[in-house]
Amino acid sequence: KRNSTEDELCRRRTLQKMNSADDELCRRRTLQKMNSADDELCRRRTLQKMNSAENEFCRRRTLQTKNSAEDELYRRRTRQKMNSAEHEIYRRRTLQKKNHKRKTTEEELRKENHRRITQQKTEE
C-alpha cells in the first residue's frame, strides 16, 4: 500500500508540475500574443500618423505650388494690363502729336495761300 500511495503522490506531483508548466507556457504565449497585438496596433498607429503627416505635408506643398502659380499668373496679367495701358497711352500721344503736326502744317499752308492771294491781289 505504501508504494502505491507514494506512486500516487509522485504521480500527482508530476501532474501538478506539468500543469504548472503548461500554465506558464500558456501564460507566456498569451502575453506574447498580447504584446504582438499591441506592437501591431502601435505599428499601425505610427504608420497612420506618418501617412497623415506626409499627406498634410503634400497638401501644403500642393497648396503652396498652386498659390505660387496663381501669384505668377496674377503678376503676368497685371503686367500685361499695365503694358496694354502704357501702349494705349503711347498710341494716343503719338496720334495727338501727328494730329497737332497735321493741324500746324494745314495752318501754315492756309497762311501761305492767304499770303499768295493777298500778294497776287496787290500785284494786280
mmCIF file with all atom_site columns, C-alpha atoms in Angstrom:
data_model
loop_
_atom_site.group_PDB
_atom_site.id
_atom_site.type_symbol
_atom_site.label_atom_id
_atom_site.label_alt_id
_atom_site.label_comp_id
_atom_site.label_asym_id
_atom_site.label_entity_id
_atom_site.label_seq_id
_atom_site.pdbx_PDB_ins_code
_atom_site.Cartn_x
_atom_site.Cartn_y
_atom_site.Cartn_z
_atom_site.occupancy
_atom_site.B_iso_or_equiv
_atom_site.pdbx_formal_charge
_atom_site.auth_seq_id
_atom_site.auth_comp_id
_atom_site.auth_asym_id
_atom_site.auth_atom_id
_atom_site.pdbx_PDB_model_num
ATOM 1   C CA . LYS A 1 1   ? 0.000  0.000   0.000    1.00 0.00 ? 1   LYS A CA 1
ATOM 2   C CA . ARG A 1 2   ? 2.799  2.334   0.882    1.00 0.00 ? 2   ARG A CA 1
ATOM 3   C CA . ASN A 1 3   ? 4.386  2.037   -2.564   1.00 0.00 ? 3   ASN A CA 1
ATOM 4   C CA . SER A 1 4   ? 1.023  2.568   -4.082   1.00 0.00 ? 4   SER A CA 1
ATOM 5   C CA . THR A 1 5   ? 0.481  5.718   -2.034   1.00 0.00 ? 5   THR A CA 1
ATOM 6   C CA . GLU A 1 6   ? 3.921  7.018   -2.863   1.00 0.00 ? 6   GLU A CA 1
ATOM 7   C CA . ASP A 1 7   ? 3.344  6.269   -6.532   1.00 0.00 ? 7   ASP A CA 1
ATOM 8   C CA . GLU A 1 8   ? 0.057  8.173   -6.407   1.00 0.00 ? 8   GLU A CA 1
ATOM 9   C CA . LEU A 1 9   ? 1.716  11.086  -4.613   1.00 0.00 ? 9   LEU A CA 1
ATOM 10  C CA . CYS A 1 10  ? 4.553  11.093  -7.140   1.00 0.00 ? 10  CYS A CA 1
ATOM 11  C CA . ARG A 1 11  ? 2.037  10.922  -9.988   1.00 0.00 ? 11  ARG A CA 1
ATOM 12  C CA . ARG A 1 12  ? 0.086  13.850  -8.547   1.00 0.00 ? 12  ARG A CA 1
ATOM 13  C CA . ARG A 1 13  ? 3.203  15.981  -8.048   1.00 0.00 ? 13  ARG A CA 1
ATOM 14  C CA . THR A 1 14  ? 4.356  15.237  -11.576  1.00 0.00 ? 14  THR A CA 1
ATOM 15  C CA . LEU A 1 15  ? 0.901  16.079  -12.904  1.00 0.00 ? 15  LEU A CA 1
ATOM 16  C CA . GLN A 1 16  ? 0.859  19.277  -10.869  1.00 0.00 ? 16  GLN A CA 1
ATOM 17  C CA . LYS A 1 17  ? 4.293  20.261  -12.207  1.00 0.00 ? 17  LYS A CA 1
ATOM 18  C CA . MET A 1 18  ? 3.163  19.506  -15.756  1.00 0.00 ? 18  MET A CA 1
ATOM 19  C CA . ASN A 1 19  ? 0.023  21.580  -15.257  1.00 0.00 ? 19  ASN A CA 1
ATOM 20  C CA . SER A 1 20  ? 2.070  24.352  -13.754  1.00 0.00 ? 20  SER A CA 1
ATOM 21  C CA . ALA A 1 21  ? 4.486  24.214  -16.696  1.00 0.00 ? 21  ALA A CA 1
ATOM 22  C CA . ASP A 1 22  ? 1.545  24.174  -19.138  1.00 0.00 ? 22  ASP A CA 1
ATOM 23  C CA . ASP A 1 23  ? 0.011  27.163  -17.321  1.00 0.00 ? 23  ASP A CA 1
ATOM 24  C CA . GLU A 1 24  ? 3.316  29.051  -17.540  1.00 0.00 ? 24  GLU A CA 1
ATOM 25  C CA . LEU A 1 25  ? 3.647  28.206  -21.235  1.00 0.00 ? 25  LEU A CA 1
ATOM 26  C CA . CYS A 1 26  ? 0.057  29.273  -21.838  1.00 0.00 ? 26  CYS A CA 1
ATOM 27  C CA . ARG A 1 27  ? 0.610  32.482  -19.848  1.00 0.00 ? 27  ARG A CA 1
ATOM 28  C CA . ARG A 1 28  ? 3.740  33.295  -21.848  1.00 0.00 ? 28  ARG A CA 1
ATOM 29  C CA . ARG A 1 29  ? 2.046  32.583  -25.180  1.00 0.00 ? 29  ARG A CA 1
ATOM 30  C CA . THR A 1 30  ? -0.924 34.748  -24.214  1.00 0.00 ? 30  THR A CA 1
ATOM 31  C CA . LEU A 1 31  ? 1.395  37.540  -23.110  1.00 0.00 ? 31  LEU A CA 1
ATOM 32  C CA . GLN A 1 32  ? 3.372  37.192  -26.324  1.00 0.00 ? 32  GLN A CA 1
ATOM 33  C CA . LYS A 1 33  ? 0.177  37.385  -28.393  1.00 0.00 ? 33  LYS A CA 1
ATOM 34  C CA . MET A 1 34  ? -0.953 40.441  -26.444  1.00 0.00 ? 34  MET A CA 1
ATOM 35  C CA . ASN A 1 35  ? 2.431  42.101  -26.925  1.00 0.00 ? 35  ASN A CA 1
ATOM 36  C CA . SER A 1 36  ? 2.367  41.181  -30.563  1.00 0.00 ? 36  SER A CA 1
ATOM 37  C CA . ALA A 1 37  ? -1.143 42.641  -30.906  1.00 0.00 ? 37  ALA A CA 1
ATOM 38  C CA . ASP A 1 38  ? -0.049 45.786  -29.032  1.00 0.00 ? 38  ASP A CA 1
ATOM 39  C CA . ASP A 1 39  ? 3.006  46.044  -31.271  1.00 0.00 ? 39  ASP A CA 1
ATOM 40  C CA . GLU A 1 40  ? 0.833  45.702  -34.368  1.00 0.00 ? 40  GLU A CA 1
ATOM 41  C CA . LEU A 1 41  ? -1.594 48.313  -33.073  1.00 0.00 ? 41  LEU A CA 1
ATOM 42  C CA . CYS A 1 42  ? 1.311  50.637  -32.250  1.00 0.00 ? 42  CYS A CA 1
ATOM 43  C CA . ARG A 1 43  ? 2.872  49.989  -35.672  1.00 0.00 ? 43  ARG A CA 1
ATOM 44  C CA . ARG A 1 44  ? -0.418 50.766  -37.417  1.00 0.00 ? 44  ARG A CA 1
ATOM 45  C CA . ARG A 1 45  ? -0.968 53.951  -35.389  1.00 0.00 ? 45  ARG A CA 1
ATOM 46  C CA . THR A 1 46  ? 2.587  55.092  -36.095  1.00 0.00 ? 46  THR A CA 1
ATOM 47  C CA . LEU A 1 47  ? 2.140  54.344  -39.787  1.00 0.00 ? 47  LEU A CA 1
ATOM 48  C CA . GLN A 1 48  ? -1.182 56.179  -39.775  1.00 0.00 ? 48  GLN A CA 1
ATOM 49  C CA . LYS A 1 49  ? 0.422  59.220  -38.115  1.00 0.00 ? 49  LYS A CA 1
ATOM 50  C CA . MET A 1 50  ? 3.275  59.146  -40.615  1.00 0.00 ? 50  MET A CA 1
ATOM 51  C CA . ASN A 1 51  ? 0.851  58.889  -43.530  1.00 0.00 ? 51  ASN A CA 1
ATOM 52  C CA . SER A 1 52  ? -1.238 61.674  -42.062  1.00 0.00 ? 52  SER A CA 1
ATOM 53  C CA . ALA A 1 53  ? 1.841  63.867  -41.643  1.00 0.00 ? 53  ALA A CA 1
ATOM 54  C CA . GLU A 1 54  ? 3.015  63.056  -45.182  1.00 0.00 ? 54  GLU A CA 1
ATOM 55  C CA . ASN A 1 55  ? -0.454 63.805  -46.542  1.00 0.00 ? 55  ASN A CA 1
ATOM 56  C CA . GLU A 1 56  ? -0.506 67.146  -44.707  1.00 0.00 ? 56  GLU A CA 1
ATOM 57  C CA . PHE A 1 57  ? 2.978  67.955  -45.993  1.00 0.00 ? 57  PHE A CA 1
ATOM 58  C CA . CYS A 1 58  ? 1.933  67.005  -49.521  1.00 0.00 ? 58  CYS A CA 1
ATOM 59  C CA . ARG A 1 59  ? -1.304 69.031  -49.203  1.00 0.00 ? 59  ARG A CA 1
ATOM 60  C CA . ARG A 1 60  ? 0.589  72.098  -48.024  1.00 0.00 ? 60  ARG A CA 1
ATOM 61  C CA . ARG A 1 61  ? 3.215  71.766  -50.751  1.00 0.00 ? 61  ARG A CA 1
ATOM 62  C CA . THR A 1 62  ? 0.490  71.400  -53.401  1.00 0.00 ? 62  THR A CA 1
ATOM 63  C CA . LEU A 1 63  ? -1.330 74.433  -51.993  1.00 0.00 ? 63  LEU A CA 1
ATOM 64  C CA . GLN A 1 64  ? 1.909  76.415  -51.925  1.00 0.00 ? 64  GLN A CA 1
ATOM 65  C CA . THR A 1 65  ? 2.667  75.452  -55.531  1.00 0.00 ? 65  THR A CA 1
ATOM 66  C CA . LYS A 1 66  ? -0.883 76.342  -56.561  1.00 0.00 ? 66  LYS A CA 1
ATOM 67  C CA . ASN A 1 67  ? -0.691 79.700  -54.760  1.00 0.00 ? 67  ASN A CA 1
ATOM 68  C CA . SER A 1 68  ? 2.690  80.377  -56.299  1.00 0.00 ? 68  SER A CA 1
ATOM 69  C CA . ALA A 1 69  ? 1.311  79.578  -59.763  1.00 0.00 ? 69  ALA A CA 1
ATOM 70  C CA . GLU A 1 70  ? -1.730 81.805  -59.141  1.00 0.00 ? 70  GLU A CA 1
ATOM 71  C CA . ASP A 1 71  ? 0.546  84.623  -57.941  1.00 0.00 ? 71  ASP A CA 1
ATOM 72  C CA . GLU A 1 72  ? 2.643  84.274  -61.084  1.00 0.00 ? 72  GLU A CA 1
ATOM 73  C CA . LEU A 1 73  ? -0.470 84.281  -63.257  1.00 0.00 ? 73  LEU A CA 1
ATOM 74  C CA . TYR A 1 74  ? -1.798 87.365  -61.432  1.00 0.00 ? 74  TYR A CA 1
ATOM 75  C CA . ARG A 1 75  ? 1.585  89.098  -61.804  1.00 0.00 ? 75  ARG A CA 1
ATOM 76  C CA . ARG A 1 76  ? 1.645  88.352  -65.529  1.00 0.00 ? 76  ARG A CA 1
ATOM 77  C CA . ARG A 1 77  ? -1.938 89.539  -66.070  1.00 0.00 ? 77  ARG A CA 1
ATOM 78  C CA . THR A 1 78  ? -1.254 92.722  -64.121  1.00 0.00 ? 78  THR A CA 1
ATOM 79  C CA . ARG A 1 79  ? 1.917  93.293  -66.124  1.00 0.00 ? 79  ARG A CA 1
ATOM 80  C CA . GLN A 1 80  ? 0.013  92.601  -69.330  1.00 0.00 ? 80  GLN A CA 1
ATOM 81  C CA . LYS A 1 81  ? -2.681 95.118  -68.361  1.00 0.00 ? 81  LYS A CA 1
ATOM 82  C CA . MET A 1 82  ? -0.030 97.706  -67.489  1.00 0.00 ? 82  MET A CA 1
ATOM 83  C CA . ASN A 1 83  ? 1.738  97.100  -70.792  1.00 0.00 ? 83  ASN A CA 1
ATOM 84  C CA . SER A 1 84  ? -1.564 97.331  -72.603  1.00 0.00 ? 84  SER A CA 1
ATOM 85  C CA . ALA A 1 85  ? -2.440 100.593 -70.824  1.00 0.00 ? 85  ALA A CA 1
ATOM 86  C CA . GLU A 1 86  ? 1.034  102.018 -71.482  1.00 0.00 ? 86  GLU A CA 1
ATOM 87  C CA . HIS A 1 87  ? 0.741  101.017 -75.114  1.00 0.00 ? 87  HIS A CA 1
ATOM 88  C CA . GLU A 1 88  ? -2.643 102.735 -75.349  1.00 0.00 ? 88  GLU A CA 1
ATOM 89  C CA . ILE A 1 89  ? -1.223 105.924 -73.775  1.00 0.00 ? 89  ILE A CA 1
ATOM 90  C CA . TYR A 1 90  ? 1.718  105.829 -76.186  1.00 0.00 ? 90  TYR A CA 1
ATOM 91  C CA . ARG A 1 91  ? -0.636 105.272 -79.144  1.00 0.00 ? 91  ARG A CA 1
ATOM 92  C CA . ARG A 1 92  ? -2.837 108.218 -78.138  1.00 0.00 ? 92  ARG A CA 1
ATOM 93  C CA . ARG A 1 93  ? 0.142  110.546 -77.584  1.00 0.00 ? 93  ARG A CA 1
ATOM 94  C CA . THR A 1 94  ? 1.606  109.586 -80.944  1.00 0.00 ? 94  THR A CA 1
ATOM 95  C CA . LEU A 1 95  ? -1.761 110.188 -82.600  1.00 0.00 ? 95  LEU A CA 1
ATOM 96  C CA . GLN A 1 96  ? -2.082 113.511 -80.774  1.00 0.00 ? 96  GLN A CA 1
ATOM 97  C CA . LYS A 1 97  ? 1.354  114.583 -81.974  1.00 0.00 ? 97  LYS A CA 1
ATOM 98  C CA . LYS A 1 98  ? 0.529  113.559 -85.538  1.00 0.00 ? 98  LYS A CA 1
ATOM 99  C CA . ASN A 1 99  ? -2.769 115.468 -85.413  1.00 0.00 ? 99  ASN A CA 1
ATOM 100 C CA . HIS A 1 100 ? -1.035 118.517 -83.952  1.00 0.00 ? 100 HIS A CA 1
ATOM 101 C CA . LYS A 1 101 ? 1.628  118.340 -86.617  1.00 0.00 ? 101 LYS A CA 1
ATOM 102 C CA . ARG A 1 102 ? -1.010 117.958 -89.345  1.00 0.00 ? 102 ARG A CA 1
ATOM 103 C CA . LYS A 1 103 ? -3.005 120.924 -87.981  1.00 0.00 ? 103 LYS A CA 1
ATOM 104 C CA . THR A 1 104 ? 0.125  123.033 -87.776  1.00 0.00 ? 104 THR A CA 1
ATOM 105 C CA . THR A 1 105 ? 1.012  122.115 -91.342  1.00 0.00 ? 105 THR A CA 1
ATOM 106 C CA . GLU A 1 106 ? -2.540 122.891 -92.544  1.00 0.00 ? 106 GLU A CA 1
ATOM 107 C CA . GLU A 1 107 ? -2.442 126.236 -90.708  1.00 0.00 ? 107 GLU A CA 1
ATOM 108 C CA . GLU A 1 108 ? 0.900  127.081 -92.303  1.00 0.00 ? 108 GLU A CA 1
ATOM 109 C CA . LEU A 1 109 ? -0.462 126.118 -95.740  1.00 0.00 ? 109 LEU A CA 1
ATOM 110 C CA . ARG A 1 110 ? -3.549 128.291 -95.196  1.00 0.00 ? 110 ARG A CA 1
ATOM 111 C CA . LYS A 1 111 ? -1.397 131.238 -94.183  1.00 0.00 ? 111 LYS A CA 1
ATOM 112 C CA . GLU A 1 112 ? 0.872  130.672 -97.173  1.00 0.00 ? 112 GLU A CA 1
ATOM 113 C CA . ASN A 1 113 ? -2.150 130.525 -99.504  1.00 0.00 ? 113 ASN A CA 1
ATOM 114 C CA . HIS A 1 114 ? -3.609 133.639 -97.929  1.00 0.00 ? 114 HIS A CA 1
ATOM 115 C CA . ARG A 1 115 ? -0.282 135.457 -98.357  1.00 0.00 ? 115 ARG A CA 1
ATOM 116 C CA . ARG A 1 116 ? -0.084 134.441 -102.045 1.00 0.00 ? 116 ARG A CA 1
ATOM 117 C CA . ILE A 1 117 ? -3.636 135.508 -102.726 1.00 0.00 ? 117 ILE A CA 1
ATOM 118 C CA . THR A 1 118 ? -3.005 138.808 -100.978 1.00 0.00 ? 118 THR A CA 1
ATOM 119 C CA . GLN A 1 119 ? 0.225  139.276 -102.932 1.00 0.00 ? 119 GLN A CA 1
ATOM 120 C CA . GLN A 1 120 ? -1.496 138.469 -106.235 1.00 0.00 ? 120 GLN A CA 1
ATOM 121 C CA . LYS A 1 121 ? -4.228 140.985 -105.497 1.00 0.00 ? 121 LYS A CA 1
ATOM 122 C CA . THR A 1 122 ? -1.738 143.670 -104.658 1.00 0.00 ? 122 THR A CA 1
ATOM 123 C CA . GLU A 1 123 ? 0.202  142.928 -107.843 1.00 0.00 ? 123 GLU A CA 1
ATOM 124 C CA . GLU A 1 124 ? -2.894 143.258 -109.983 1.00 0.00 ? 124 GLU A CA 1
#
